[in-house]
Amino acid sequence: MEIVFASNNPHKIREIRTMLNPGFSVLGLADIGCRQDIPEPYRTLEENALAKARFVFRQYGRNCFSDDSGLEVEALGGLPGVRSARFAGPSKTSSDNIEKLLGLLKGHKNRNARFRAVMALIIDGREFSFEGVVNGRITQEAGGSGGFGYDPVFVPEGHTRRFSEMSDEEKNRISHRYRALEKLTRFLREYPV
């Protein structure tokens, strides 16, 4: 089955292609001629994921799915959440976001956090939503050389290494995106074609 993943983020596209079961051909936005960034103006991950999928379905008429994900830190009332990618400002880098996060957590004993991903699927004009969560904690400082985003400061529950210290395979087996994608994949396997 050919399906569009509504993203121009090469890290996410590679991660999704690696995680999605054989039998699915995943296209990124560039593969269908869409070079623009689709706005994510909403206040929830669910609304943003659905808005991106609706855009692709309406503009290109392709079955598609999209995601929105964020890091939710308990001591910060769920921040950065839906603003995770732009936490330090719209033109800032992942390093800037991490620096801001660690600055806000300075002196906090509670380092509990979770990554949450919501995937919105539109297939044959019908809309569906799937969620994945991985709990963990924020480290005192960044480390590791892999991953992207907040991976250098996030240690998943039951592990001693940061996401950035794990291989792509290790991370993909437990990530929030994988957990949401697993639900989406199960659904697609049973979907009548």
Short mmCIF file of C-alpha atoms in Angstrom, two decimals:
data_model
loop_
_atom_site.label_atom_id
_atom_site.label_comp_id
_atom_site.label_asym_id
_atom_site.label_seq_id
_atom_site.Cartn_x
_atom_site.Cartn_y
_atom_site.Cartn_z
CA MET A 1 0.00 0.00 0.00
CA GLU A 2 1.30 3.45 -0.91
CA ILE A 3 0.66 6.10 1.72
CA VAL A 4 1.90 9.65 2.27
CA PHE A 5 3.50 10.67 5.54
CA ALA A 6 2.79 14.41 5.82
CA SER A 7 6.28 15.58 6.71
CA ASN A 8 9.33 17.20 5.17
CA ASN A 9 11.46 16.28 8.20
CA PRO A 10 14.06 13.81 6.88
CA HIS A 11 14.71 12.41 10.40
CA LYS A 12 11.03 11.58 10.90
CA ILE A 13 10.58 10.17 7.39
CA ARG A 14 13.60 7.89 7.80
CA GLU A 15 12.37 6.81 11.23
CA ILE A 16 8.86 6.05 9.90
CA ARG A 17 10.15 4.12 6.87
CA THR A 18 12.35 2.04 9.17
CA MET A 19 9.51 1.33 11.58
CA LEU A 20 6.63 0.71 9.20
CA ASN A 21 6.10 -2.92 8.33
CA PRO A 22 6.96 -4.27 4.87
CA GLY A 23 4.10 -3.96 2.46
CA PHE A 24 3.83 -0.19 2.87
CA SER A 25 5.49 2.29 0.56
CA VAL A 26 5.86 5.54 2.52
CA LEU A 27 6.14 8.78 0.57
CA GLY A 28 7.20 12.08 2.13
CA LEU A 29 5.72 15.42 1.12
CA ALA A 30 8.57 16.10 -1.31
CA ASP A 31 7.76 12.82 -3.08
CA ILE A 32 4.32 14.17 -4.02
CA GLY A 33 5.60 17.62 -4.96
CA CYS A 34 4.66 19.37 -1.72
CA ARG A 35 7.59 21.50 -0.60
CA GLN A 36 5.80 23.74 1.88
CA ASP A 37 5.69 23.39 5.63
CA ILE A 38 2.13 22.76 6.68
CA PRO A 39 1.14 25.10 9.53
CA GLU A 40 0.60 23.67 13.00
CA PRO A 41 -1.37 26.50 14.60
CA TYR A 42 -3.41 24.53 17.12
CA ARG A 43 -3.05 24.06 20.86
CA THR A 44 -3.11 20.26 20.89
CA LEU A 45 -1.09 17.53 19.22
CA GLU A 46 -4.33 15.92 18.03
CA GLU A 47 -5.55 19.06 16.22
CA ASN A 48 -2.18 19.69 14.56
CA ALA A 49 -1.80 16.10 13.35
CA LEU A 50 -5.30 16.10 11.88
CA ALA A 51 -4.82 19.51 10.22
CA LYS A 52 -1.72 18.27 8.39
CA ALA A 53 -3.42 15.07 7.21
CA ARG A 54 -6.47 17.01 6.05
CA PHE A 55 -4.27 19.42 4.09
CA VAL A 56 -2.58 16.59 2.18
CA PHE A 57 -5.83 14.74 1.56
CA ARG A 58 -7.62 17.85 0.28
CA GLN A 59 -4.76 19.19 -1.83
CA TYR A 60 -3.41 15.94 -3.26
CA GLY A 61 -6.23 13.41 -2.83
CA ARG A 62 -3.83 10.85 -1.33
CA ASN A 63 -4.35 8.52 1.61
CA CYS A 64 -2.04 9.92 4.23
CA PHE A 65 -1.06 10.11 7.84
CA SER A 66 0.68 12.75 9.87
CA ASP A 67 1.95 13.13 13.36
CA ASP A 68 2.53 15.73 15.93
CA SER A 69 4.61 14.94 18.93
CA GLY A 70 5.99 16.68 21.91
CA LEU A 71 7.87 16.39 25.13
CA GLU A 72 5.72 16.96 28.21
CA VAL A 73 7.62 17.71 31.42
CA GLU A 74 5.74 17.22 34.68
CA ALA A 75 7.50 19.96 36.69
CA LEU A 76 6.73 22.47 33.91
CA GLY A 77 3.01 21.69 33.77
CA GLY A 78 3.35 19.75 30.50
CA LEU A 79 5.65 22.20 28.70
CA PRO A 80 7.04 22.33 26.09
CA GLY A 81 4.24 20.10 24.76
CA VAL A 82 2.77 21.20 21.47
CA ARG A 83 5.45 23.91 21.21
CA SER A 84 8.35 21.44 21.57
CA ALA A 85 9.97 22.20 18.20
CA ARG A 86 9.73 25.97 18.74
CA PHE A 87 10.17 26.11 22.52
CA ALA A 88 13.09 28.56 22.44
CA GLY A 89 11.60 30.57 19.56
CA PRO A 90 10.64 30.03 15.91
CA SER A 91 14.15 30.34 14.48
CA LYS A 92 15.97 28.46 17.24
CA THR A 93 17.69 25.05 17.07
CA SER A 94 17.21 21.84 19.03
CA SER A 95 20.24 22.84 21.11
CA ASP A 96 18.52 26.12 22.01
CA ASN A 97 15.37 24.22 23.01
CA ILE A 98 17.38 21.86 25.21
CA GLU A 99 19.25 24.76 26.82
CA LYS A 100 15.97 26.51 27.65
CA LEU A 101 14.46 23.30 29.03
CA LEU A 102 17.45 22.53 31.25
CA GLY A 103 17.50 26.15 32.46
CA LEU A 104 13.84 25.96 33.49
CA LEU A 105 14.43 22.66 35.29
CA LYS A 106 17.46 23.89 37.22
CA GLY A 107 16.89 23.09 40.88
CA HIS A 108 13.86 20.83 40.22
CA LYS A 109 14.05 17.38 41.74
CA ASN A 110 11.10 16.16 39.69
CA ARG A 111 12.55 15.30 36.27
CA ASN A 112 9.62 13.14 35.12
CA ALA A 113 8.65 13.62 31.51
CA ARG A 114 7.02 11.83 28.63
CA PHE A 115 7.21 11.92 24.88
CA ARG A 116 3.76 11.75 23.32
CA ALA A 117 2.92 11.27 19.65
CA VAL A 118 -0.45 11.47 17.94
CA MET A 119 -0.87 10.09 14.44
CA ALA A 120 -3.83 11.12 12.34
CA LEU A 121 -4.75 8.89 9.41
CA ILE A 122 -7.05 9.77 6.54
CA ILE A 123 -7.88 6.85 4.32
CA ASP A 124 -10.70 6.88 1.78
CA GLY A 125 -11.84 10.17 3.33
CA ARG A 126 -12.27 8.64 6.81
CA GLU A 127 -10.32 10.04 9.78
CA PHE A 128 -8.66 8.04 12.54
CA SER A 129 -6.27 8.87 15.38
CA PHE A 130 -3.63 6.85 17.26
CA GLU A 131 -1.54 7.82 20.30
CA GLY A 132 1.80 6.60 21.61
CA VAL A 133 3.50 7.53 24.88
CA VAL A 134 6.89 6.76 26.39
CA ASN A 135 7.54 7.84 29.97
CA GLY A 136 10.97 8.77 31.27
CA ARG A 137 13.01 11.51 32.84
CA ILE A 138 15.09 14.52 31.87
CA THR A 139 18.81 14.33 32.57
CA GLN A 140 20.85 17.12 34.17
CA GLU A 141 22.79 17.69 30.96
CA ALA A 142 22.76 16.72 27.29
CA GLY A 143 24.73 13.71 26.08
CA GLY A 144 25.05 11.19 23.29
CA SER A 145 25.42 11.80 19.59
CA GLY A 146 22.40 10.14 17.98
CA GLY A 147 18.76 10.99 17.60
CA PHE A 148 17.35 14.48 17.26
CA GLY A 149 15.23 17.00 19.15
CA TYR A 150 15.22 16.33 22.90
CA ASP A 151 16.80 12.86 22.60
CA PRO A 152 20.07 14.06 24.24
CA VAL A 153 18.27 14.78 27.54
CA PHE A 154 15.61 12.02 27.68
CA VAL A 155 16.09 8.64 29.38
CA PRO A 156 13.10 6.33 28.83
CA GLU A 157 11.62 4.49 31.80
CA GLY A 158 13.34 1.17 32.49
CA HIS A 159 16.54 2.27 30.72
CA THR A 160 19.79 3.92 31.78
CA ARG A 161 20.77 5.50 28.47
CA ARG A 162 19.38 8.55 26.70
CA PHE A 163 17.55 8.13 23.39
CA SER A 164 20.61 9.82 21.82
CA GLU A 165 22.83 7.03 23.17
CA MET A 166 20.73 4.27 21.61
CA SER A 167 20.92 2.91 18.09
CA ASP A 168 18.04 3.83 15.79
CA GLU A 169 16.77 0.25 16.14
CA GLU A 170 16.78 0.36 19.95
CA LYS A 171 15.04 3.73 20.07
CA ASN A 172 12.48 2.80 17.42
CA ARG A 173 11.40 -0.28 19.38
CA ILE A 174 10.28 1.83 22.35
CA SER A 175 9.65 5.34 21.04
CA HIS A 176 6.36 7.20 21.31
CA ARG A 177 6.21 7.47 17.53
CA TYR A 178 6.70 3.72 17.20
CA ARG A 179 3.92 3.01 19.69
CA ALA A 180 1.48 5.22 17.77
CA LEU A 181 2.68 3.80 14.44
CA GLU A 182 2.24 0.25 15.73
CA LYS A 183 -1.44 0.99 16.40
CA LEU A 184 -1.82 2.64 12.99
CA THR A 185 -0.11 -0.33 11.27
CA ARG A 186 -2.37 -2.86 13.01
CA PHE A 187 -5.36 -0.84 11.87
CA LEU A 188 -4.11 -0.66 8.25
CA ARG A 189 -3.45 -4.42 8.13
CA GLU A 190 -7.11 -5.03 8.91
CA TYR A 191 -8.45 -2.22 6.74
CA PRO A 192 -10.41 -3.55 3.74
CA VAL A 193 -8.60 -2.45 0.58
#
